[in-house]
Amino acid sequence: MMDQMKSVAFSLVAGFILTMVDRLLVADFLRPFLDANLVTILLALLAINITTSSVVMTKLRELHEIKGLDFPNATRELRKSLVEQVVLIACAVVFLILGSSEVLRSVIGDWIVITTTVLTAILVSSLQNLYDTGKAVFVIYQFEGKEKR
C-alpha cells in the first residue's frame, strides 16, 4: 500500500512539474497533446503490457512445470498491473471530459492546470506500470541464465 502511495505521489509530482514547465515556457504543447493522444497512447501501452504479461506468464508456467517453482505473487502483480491500466484509461477519459468543461473552468480558476497535471500523472503512471512489467522479462532472463550455468 505504501509503495502505491509513493507511486501515485511520484506521478502527481512529475505531472505537476511537466505542467508547470509547459506553462512557464508558454509552450502550449502538453494539453493539446494529451487531448489528442492520451487515450490512444494508453490503449497502446495496455496492448504492450498484455503481450509482455503473456510472455512472462508463459515462462512462469514453464518454470513451474520444469522446476516445480510457484509464483503466486507474480501472477497477482501482473493481474493488478492490467487492472490498473484499464482504470487509468477510464480515469483519463473522465478527466479529459472534465477538463474540457467550460462550467468547471469558470468555477475553478486553475482547472486547466489541475486537469493537465492529473492527465500527465496518468501518462507517467502508465509508463511506470509498463516499466515494472518489462522488468519481469529481464528477471526471468537472468534467472534462466543462472540456471544454465
Coordinates of N, CA, C and O in Angstrom, one line a residue:
M1 N 0.8 -1.2 0.0 CA 0.0 0.0 0.0 C 0.9 1.3 0.0 O 0.6 2.2 -0.7
M2 N 1.9 1.2 0.8 CA 2.8 2.4 0.9 C 3.5 2.6 -0.5 O 3.7 3.7 -0.9
D3 N 3.9 1.5 -1.2 CA 4.5 1.6 -2.5 C 3.6 2.3 -3.5 O 4.0 3.1 -4.3
Q4 N 2.3 1.9 -3.4 CA 1.3 2.5 -4.3 C 1.1 4.0 -4.0 O 1.0 4.8 -5.0
M5 N 1.2 4.4 -2.8 CA 1.1 5.8 -2.4 C 2.3 6.6 -2.9 O 2.1 7.7 -3.5
K6 N 3.4 6.0 -2.8 CA 4.7 6.6 -3.4 C 4.6 6.7 -4.9 O 5.0 7.8 -5.4
S7 N 4.1 5.7 -5.5 CA 3.9 5.7 -7.0 C 2.9 6.8 -7.4 O 3.2 7.6 -8.4
V8 N 1.8 6.9 -6.7 CA 0.8 8.0 -7.1 C 1.4 9.3 -6.8 O 1.3 10.2 -7.6
A9 N 2.1 9.5 -5.7 CA 2.7 10.8 -5.4 C 3.8 11.2 -6.4 O 3.8 12.3 -6.9
F10 N 4.6 10.2 -6.8 CA 5.6 10.5 -7.8 C 5.0 10.9 -9.1 O 5.4 11.9 -9.8
S11 N 3.9 10.2 -9.5 CA 3.2 10.5 -10.8 C 2.6 11.9 -10.7 O 2.7 12.7 -11.7
L12 N 2.0 12.2 -9.6 CA 1.4 13.6 -9.5 C 2.4 14.7 -9.5 O 2.2 15.7 -10.1
V13 N 3.5 14.5 -8.8 CA 4.6 15.5 -8.8 C 5.2 15.6 -10.2 O 5.4 16.7 -10.6
A14 N 5.5 14.5 -10.8 CA 6.0 14.6 -12.2 C 5.0 15.3 -13.1 O 5.4 16.1 -13.9
G15 N 3.7 14.9 -13.0 CA 2.7 15.6 -13.8 C 2.7 17.1 -13.5 O 2.5 17.9 -14.5
F16 N 2.8 17.5 -12.3 CA 2.7 18.9 -11.9 C 4.0 19.6 -12.5 O 3.9 20.7 -13.1
I17 N 5.1 19.0 -12.3 CA 6.4 19.6 -12.8 C 6.3 19.8 -14.4 O 6.6 20.9 -14.9
L18 N 5.9 18.8 -15.1 CA 5.8 18.9 -16.5 C 4.7 20.0 -16.9 O 5.0 20.7 -17.9
T19 N 3.6 20.0 -16.2 CA 2.6 21.0 -16.5 C 3.2 22.4 -16.3 O 2.9 23.3 -17.1
M20 N 3.9 22.6 -15.2 CA 4.5 23.9 -14.9 C 5.5 24.3 -15.9 O 5.6 25.5 -16.3
V21 N 6.4 23.4 -16.3 CA 7.4 23.7 -17.3 C 6.7 24.1 -18.6 O 7.1 25.1 -19.2
D22 N 5.7 23.4 -19.0 CA 4.9 23.8 -20.2 C 4.3 25.2 -20.1 O 4.4 26.0 -21.0
R23 N 3.8 25.5 -18.9 CA 3.2 26.8 -18.7 C 4.2 27.9 -18.6 O 4.1 29.0 -19.2
L24 N 5.3 27.7 -17.9 CA 6.4 28.7 -17.7 C 7.0 29.0 -19.1 O 7.4 30.1 -19.3
L25 N 7.2 28.0 -19.9 CA 7.8 28.2 -21.2 C 6.8 28.7 -22.3 O 7.1 29.0 -23.4
V26 N 5.5 28.9 -21.8 CA 4.4 29.2 -22.7 C 4.5 28.4 -24.0 O 4.4 28.9 -25.1
A27 N 4.6 27.1 -23.7 CA 4.8 26.1 -24.8 C 3.5 25.7 -25.5 O 3.4 25.5 -26.7
D28 N 2.4 25.7 -24.7 CA 1.1 25.2 -25.1 C 1.2 23.9 -25.9 O 0.6 23.8 -27.0
F29 N 2.0 23.0 -25.4 CA 2.2 21.7 -26.1 C 1.5 20.6 -25.4 O 0.7 19.8 -26.0
L30 N 1.6 20.6 -24.1 CA 1.2 19.4 -23.3 C -0.3 19.2 -23.3 O -0.7 18.0 -23.6
R31 N -1.1 20.2 -23.1 CA -2.5 19.9 -23.0 C -3.1 19.5 -24.4 O -3.9 18.5 -24.5
P32 N -2.8 20.2 -25.5 CA -3.3 19.8 -26.8 C -2.8 18.4 -27.1 O -3.6 17.5 -27.7
F33 N -1.6 18.1 -26.7 CA -1.0 16.7 -27.0 C -1.8 15.7 -26.2 O -2.2 14.6 -26.8
L34 N -2.1 15.9 -24.9 CA -2.8 15.0 -24.1 C -4.3 14.8 -24.6 O -4.8 13.7 -24.7
D35 N -4.9 15.9 -25.0 CA -6.2 15.9 -25.5 C -6.3 15.0 -26.8 O -7.3 14.2 -26.9
A36 N -5.3 15.1 -27.6 CA -5.4 14.4 -28.9 C -4.9 13.0 -28.8 O -5.3 12.2 -29.6
N37 N -4.0 12.7 -27.9 CA -3.3 11.4 -28.0 C -3.3 10.5 -26.8 O -2.9 9.4 -26.8
L38 N -3.7 11.0 -25.6 CA -3.6 10.3 -24.4 C -4.3 8.9 -24.4 O -3.7 7.9 -24.1
V39 N -5.5 8.9 -24.8 CA -6.3 7.6 -24.8 C -5.6 6.6 -25.7 O -5.5 5.4 -25.4
T40 N -5.2 7.1 -26.9 CA -4.6 6.2 -27.9 C -3.3 5.6 -27.3 O -3.0 4.4 -27.4
I41 N -2.5 6.5 -26.7 CA -1.2 6.0 -26.1 C -1.5 5.0 -25.0 O -0.8 4.0 -24.9
L42 N -2.5 5.3 -24.1 CA -2.8 4.4 -23.0 C -3.3 3.0 -23.6 O -2.9 2.0 -23.0
L43 N -4.1 3.0 -24.6 CA -4.5 1.8 -25.2 C -3.3 1.0 -25.8 O -3.3 -0.2 -25.7
A44 N -2.4 1.7 -26.4 CA -1.2 1.1 -27.0 C -0.3 0.5 -25.9 O 0.2 -0.7 -26.0
L45 N -0.2 1.2 -24.8 CA 0.6 0.7 -23.6 C -0.1 -0.5 -23.0 O 0.6 -1.4 -22.6
L46 N -1.4 -0.5 -23.0 CA -2.2 -1.7 -22.5 C -1.9 -2.9 -23.3 O -1.7 -4.0 -22.8
A47 N -1.9 -2.7 -24.7 CA -1.6 -3.8 -25.6 C -0.2 -4.4 -25.4 O 0.0 -5.6 -25.3
I48 N 0.7 -3.5 -25.2 CA 2.1 -3.9 -25.0 C 2.2 -4.6 -23.6 O 2.8 -5.7 -23.5
N49 N 1.5 -4.1 -22.6 CA 1.5 -4.7 -21.3 C 0.9 -6.1 -21.3 O 1.4 -7.0 -20.7
I50 N -0.2 -6.2 -22.0 CA -0.8 -7.6 -22.2 C 0.1 -8.6 -22.8 O 0.3 -9.7 -22.4
T51 N 0.8 -8.1 -23.9 CA 1.7 -9.0 -24.6 C 2.9 -9.4 -23.7 O 3.2 -10.6 -23.6
T52 N 3.4 -8.4 -23.0 CA 4.6 -8.7 -22.1 C 4.1 -9.6 -21.0 O 4.9 -10.6 -20.7
S53 N 3.0 -9.4 -20.5 CA 2.5 -10.2 -19.4 C 2.3 -11.6 -19.8 O 2.5 -12.6 -19.1
S54 N 1.8 -11.8 -21.1 CA 1.6 -13.1 -21.6 C 2.9 -13.9 -21.7 O 3.0 -15.1 -21.4
V55 N 4.0 -13.2 -22.2 CA 5.3 -13.8 -22.3 C 5.8 -14.2 -20.9 O 6.3 -15.3 -20.7
V56 N 5.6 -13.3 -19.9 CA 6.1 -13.6 -18.6 C 5.3 -14.8 -18.0 O 5.9 -15.7 -17.4
M57 N 4.0 -14.8 -18.2 CA 3.2 -15.9 -17.6 C 3.6 -17.2 -18.3 O 3.6 -18.3 -17.6
T58 N 3.9 -17.2 -19.6 CA 4.3 -18.5 -20.2 C 5.6 -19.0 -19.6 O 5.7 -20.2 -19.3
K59 N 6.5 -18.1 -19.4 CA 7.8 -18.5 -18.8 C 7.6 -19.0 -17.4 O 8.3 -19.9 -16.9
L60 N 6.7 -18.3 -16.6 CA 6.5 -18.7 -15.2 C 5.9 -20.1 -15.2 O 6.2 -20.9 -14.4
R61 N 5.0 -20.4 -16.1 CA 4.3 -21.7 -16.2 C 5.4 -22.8 -16.6 O 5.4 -23.8 -16.0
E62 N 6.3 -22.4 -17.5 CA 7.4 -23.4 -17.8 C 8.2 -23.7 -16.6 O 8.6 -24.8 -16.4
L63 N 8.6 -22.6 -15.9 CA 9.4 -22.8 -14.7 C 8.7 -23.7 -13.6 O 9.3 -24.5 -12.9
H64 N 7.4 -23.5 -13.6 CA 6.6 -24.3 -12.6 C 6.5 -25.7 -13.0 O 6.7 -26.6 -12.2
E65 N 6.4 -26.0 -14.3 CA 6.3 -27.4 -14.8 C 7.6 -28.1 -14.7 O 7.7 -29.2 -14.4
I66 N 8.7 -27.4 -15.0 CA 10.0 -28.0 -15.1 C 10.7 -28.1 -13.7 O 11.2 -29.1 -13.3
K67 N 10.6 -27.0 -12.9 CA 11.3 -26.9 -11.7 C 10.4 -27.1 -10.5 O 10.9 -27.1 -9.3
G68 N 9.1 -27.0 -10.7 CA 8.1 -27.0 -9.6 C 8.0 -25.7 -8.8 O 7.5 -25.7 -7.7
L69 N 8.6 -24.7 -9.4 CA 8.5 -23.4 -8.7 C 7.1 -22.8 -8.8 O 6.4 -22.9 -9.8
D70 N 6.7 -22.0 -7.8 CA 5.4 -21.4 -7.8 C 5.6 -19.9 -7.7 O 6.5 -19.4 -6.9
F71 N 4.8 -19.1 -8.4 CA 4.9 -17.7 -8.4 C 3.6 -17.0 -8.2 O 3.1 -16.2 -9.0
P72 N 2.9 -17.2 -7.0 CA 1.6 -16.6 -6.8 C 1.7 -15.0 -6.8 O 0.8 -14.4 -7.3
N73 N 2.7 -14.5 -6.2 CA 2.8 -13.0 -6.1 C 3.0 -12.4 -7.5 O 2.4 -11.4 -7.8
A74 N 3.8 -13.1 -8.4 CA 4.0 -12.5 -9.7 C 2.7 -12.5 -10.5 O 2.4 -11.6 -11.2
T75 N 1.9 -13.6 -10.4 CA 0.7 -13.7 -11.1 C -0.3 -12.6 -10.6 O -0.9 -11.9 -11.4
R76 N -0.3 -12.4 -9.3 CA -1.2 -11.4 -8.7 C -0.8 -10.0 -9.2 O -1.6 -9.2 -9.5
E77 N 0.5 -9.7 -9.2 CA 1.0 -8.4 -9.6 C 0.7 -8.2 -11.1 O 0.4 -7.0 -11.5
L78 N 0.9 -9.2 -11.9 CA 0.6 -9.0 -13.4 C -0.9 -8.7 -13.6 O -1.2 -7.8 -14.4
R79 N -1.7 -9.4 -12.9 CA -3.2 -9.1 -13.0 C -3.5 -7.7 -12.5 O -4.2 -7.0 -13.1
K80 N -2.9 -7.3 -11.4 CA -3.1 -6.0 -10.8 C -2.6 -4.9 -11.8 O -3.3 -3.9 -11.9
S81 N -1.5 -5.2 -12.5 CA -1.0 -4.2 -13.4 C -2.0 -4.0 -14.6 O -2.2 -2.9 -15.0
L82 N -2.6 -5.1 -15.1 CA -3.5 -4.9 -16.2 C -4.8 -4.2 -15.7 O -5.3 -3.3 -16.4
V83 N -5.3 -4.5 -14.5 CA -6.5 -3.8 -14.0 C -6.1 -2.3 -13.8 O -6.9 -1.4 -14.1
E84 N -4.9 -2.0 -13.3 CA -4.5 -0.6 -13.1 C -4.5 0.1 -14.5 O -4.9 1.3 -14.5
Q85 N -4.0 -0.5 -15.5 CA -4.0 0.1 -16.8 C -5.4 0.5 -17.3 O -5.7 1.6 -17.8
V86 N -6.4 -0.4 -17.1 CA -7.7 -0.2 -17.5 C -8.3 1.0 -16.7 O -9.0 1.8 -17.2
V87 N -8.1 1.0 -15.4 CA -8.5 2.1 -14.5 C -7.9 3.4 -15.0 O -8.6 4.4 -15.0
L88 N -6.7 3.4 -15.3 CA -6.0 4.6 -15.8 C -6.7 5.1 -17.1 O -6.9 6.4 -17.3
I89 N -7.0 4.2 -18.0 CA -7.7 4.6 -19.2 C -9.1 5.3 -18.9 O -9.4 6.3 -19.4
A90 N -9.8 4.6 -18.0 CA -11.1 5.2 -17.6 C -11.0 6.6 -17.0 O -11.7 7.5 -17.3
C91 N -10.0 6.7 -16.1 CA -9.7 8.0 -15.4 C -9.3 9.1 -16.5 O -9.7 10.2 -16.3
A92 N -8.5 8.7 -17.4 CA -8.1 9.6 -18.5 C -9.3 10.1 -19.2 O -9.5 11.3 -19.5
V93 N -10.3 9.3 -19.6 CA -11.5 9.7 -20.3 C -12.3 10.6 -19.4 O -12.7 11.7 -19.9
V94 N -12.4 10.3 -18.2 CA -13.2 11.2 -17.3 C -12.5 12.5 -17.1 O -13.2 13.6 -17.3
F95 N -11.2 12.6 -16.9 CA -10.5 13.9 -16.8 C -10.4 14.7 -18.1 O -10.4 15.9 -18.1
L96 N -10.4 14.0 -19.2 CA -10.5 14.7 -20.5 C -11.8 15.4 -20.6 O -11.9 16.5 -21.1
I97 N -12.9 14.7 -20.2 CA -14.2 15.3 -20.3 C -14.3 16.5 -19.3 O -14.8 17.6 -19.7
L98 N -13.9 16.2 -18.1 CA -14.0 17.3 -17.0 C -13.1 18.5 -17.4 O -13.4 19.6 -17.2
G99 N -11.9 18.2 -18.0 CA -11.0 19.2 -18.4 C -11.5 20.1 -19.5 O -11.2 21.3 -19.6
S100 N -12.4 19.6 -20.3 CA -13.0 20.4 -21.4 C -14.3 21.2 -21.0 O -14.9 21.9 -21.8
S101 N -14.7 21.0 -19.7 CA -15.9 21.6 -19.2 C -15.7 23.1 -19.0 O -14.9 23.6 -18.2
E102 N -16.5 23.9 -19.8 CA -16.5 25.4 -19.6 C -17.1 25.8 -18.2 O -16.6 26.7 -17.7
V103 N -18.0 25.0 -17.8 CA -18.6 25.3 -16.4 C -17.6 25.2 -15.4 O -17.4 26.1 -14.5
L104 N -16.8 24.1 -15.4 CA -15.8 23.9 -14.3 C -14.6 24.9 -14.5 O -14.1 25.4 -13.5
R105 N -14.3 25.3 -15.7 CA -13.3 26.3 -15.9 C -13.7 27.6 -15.3 O -12.8 28.3 -14.8
S106 N -14.9 28.0 -15.4 CA -15.4 29.3 -14.9 C -15.5 29.3 -13.4 O -15.3 30.3 -12.8
V107 N -15.7 28.1 -12.8 CA -15.8 28.0 -11.3 C -14.5 27.8 -10.6 O -14.2 28.4 -9.6
I108 N -13.6 27.0 -11.2 CA -12.3 26.7 -10.6 C -11.2 27.4 -11.5 O -11.0 27.1 -12.6
G109 N -10.6 28.4 -10.9 CA -9.6 29.2 -11.6 C -8.5 28.5 -12.3 O -8.2 28.8 -13.5
D110 N -7.9 27.5 -11.7 CA -6.7 26.8 -12.3 C -7.2 25.4 -12.8 O -6.4 24.5 -12.7
W111 N -8.4 25.3 -13.3 CA -8.9 24.0 -13.6 C -8.0 23.3 -14.7 O -7.8 22.1 -14.7
I112 N -7.6 24.1 -15.7 CA -6.7 23.5 -16.7 C -5.4 23.0 -16.1 O -5.0 21.9 -16.5
V113 N -4.8 23.7 -15.2 CA -3.6 23.2 -14.6 C -3.9 21.9 -13.8 O -3.1 21.0 -13.9
I114 N -5.0 21.9 -13.1 CA -5.3 20.7 -12.3 C -5.5 19.5 -13.2 O -4.9 18.4 -13.0
T115 N -6.3 19.7 -14.2 CA -6.6 18.5 -15.1 C -5.4 18.1 -15.9 O -5.2 16.9 -16.2
T116 N -4.6 19.1 -16.3 CA -3.4 18.7 -17.1 C -2.4 18.0 -16.2 O -1.8 17.0 -16.7
T117 N -2.3 18.4 -15.0 CA -1.5 17.7 -14.0 C -1.9 16.2 -13.8 O -1.1 15.3 -13.9
V118 N -3.2 16.0 -13.7 CA -3.8 14.7 -13.5 C -3.6 13.8 -14.7 O -3.2 12.7 -14.6
L119 N -3.9 14.4 -15.9 CA -3.7 13.7 -17.1 C -2.2 13.3 -17.4 O -1.9 12.2 -17.8
T120 N -1.3 14.2 -17.1 CA 0.1 13.9 -17.2 C 0.5 12.8 -16.2 O 1.3 11.9 -16.5
A121 N 0.0 12.9 -15.0 CA 0.3 11.9 -14.0 C -0.3 10.5 -14.4 O 0.4 9.5 -14.2
I122 N -1.4 10.5 -15.1 CA -1.9 9.2 -15.6 C -0.9 8.6 -16.7 O -0.6 7.4 -16.6
L123 N -0.4 9.5 -17.5 CA 0.6 9.0 -18.5 C 1.8 8.5 -17.8 O 2.3 7.4 -18.2
V124 N 2.3 9.2 -16.9 CA 3.5 8.8 -16.1 C 3.3 7.5 -15.4 O 4.1 6.6 -15.5
S125 N 2.1 7.4 -14.8 CA 1.8 6.1 -14.1 C 1.7 5.0 -15.0 O 2.2 3.9 -14.7
S126 N 1.1 5.2 -16.2 CA 1.0 4.1 -17.2 C 2.4 3.7 -17.7 O 2.7 2.5 -17.9
L127 N 3.3 4.6 -17.8 CA 4.7 4.3 -18.2 C 5.4 3.5 -17.1 O 6.2 2.6 -17.4
Q128 N 5.2 3.9 -15.9 CA 5.8 3.2 -14.8 C 5.3 1.8 -14.7 O 6.0 0.8 -14.5
N129 N 4.0 1.6 -15.0 CA 3.4 0.3 -15.0 C 4.0 -0.6 -16.1 O 4.4 -1.7 -15.8
L130 N 4.2 0.0 -17.2 CA 4.8 -0.8 -18.3 C 6.3 -1.1 -18.0 O 6.7 -2.2 -18.2
Y131 N 7.0 -0.2 -17.4 CA 8.4 -0.4 -17.0 C 8.4 -1.6 -16.0 O 9.3 -2.5 -16.1
D132 N 7.6 -1.6 -15.0 CA 7.6 -2.7 -14.0 C 7.3 -4.0 -14.6 O 7.9 -5.0 -14.3
T133 N 6.4 -4.1 -15.6 CA 6.1 -5.3 -16.3 C 7.3 -5.8 -17.1 O 7.6 -6.9 -17.1
G134 N 7.9 -4.8 -17.8 CA 9.1 -5.1 -18.6 C 10.2 -5.6 -17.8 O 11.0 -6.5 -18.2
K135 N 10.4 -5.1 -16.5 CA 11.4 -5.6 -15.7 C 11.3 -7.1 -15.4 O 12.3 -7.8 -15.3
A136 N 10.1 -7.6 -15.4 CA 9.9 -9.0 -15.1 C 10.5 -9.9 -16.2 O 11.0 -11.0 -15.9
V137 N 10.5 -9.4 -17.4 CA 11.1 -10.2 -18.5 C 12.6 -10.3 -18.2 O 13.2 -11.4 -18.4
F138 N 13.3 -9.3 -17.8 CA 14.7 -9.3 -17.5 C 15.0 -10.2 -16.3 O 16.0 -10.9 -16.2
V139 N 14.1 -10.2 -15.3 CA 14.3 -11.0 -14.1 C 14.3 -12.5 -14.5 O 15.1 -13.3 -14.1
I140 N 13.3 -12.8 -15.3 CA 13.2 -14.2 -15.8 C 14.4 -14.6 -16.7 O 15.0 -15.7 -16.5
Y141 N 14.8 -13.7 -17.5 CA 16.0 -13.9 -18.4 C 17.3 -14.2 -17.5 O 18.0 -15.1 -17.8
Q142 N 17.4 -13.3 -16.5 CA 18.6 -13.5 -15.6 C 18.5 -14.8 -14.8 O 19.5 -15.5 -14.7
F143 N 17.3 -15.2 -14.4 CA 17.1 -16.4 -13.7 C 17.4 -17.6 -14.6 O 18.1 -18.5 -14.1
E144 N 17.0 -17.6 -15.8 CA 17.3 -18.7 -16.7 C 18.8 -18.8 -17.0 O 19.3 -19.8 -17.2
G145 N 19.4 -17.6 -17.1 CA 20.9 -17.6 -17.4 C 21.6 -18.2 -16.2 O 22.6 -18.9 -16.5
K146 N 21.2 -18.0 -15.0 CA 21.9 -18.6 -13.8 C 21.7 -20.1 -13.8 O 22.5 -20.8 -13.4
E147 N 20.5 -20.5 -14.2 CA 20.1 -21.9 -14.2 C 21.0 -22.7 -15.2 O 21.3 -23.9 -15.0
K148 N 21.4 -22.1 -16.3 CA 22.1 -22.8 -17.4 C 23.6 -22.9 -17.0 O 24.3 -23.7 -17.6
R149 N 24.1 -22.1 -16.1 CA 25.5 -22.2 -15.7 C 25.8 -23.3 -14.9 O 25.2 -24.1 -14.3

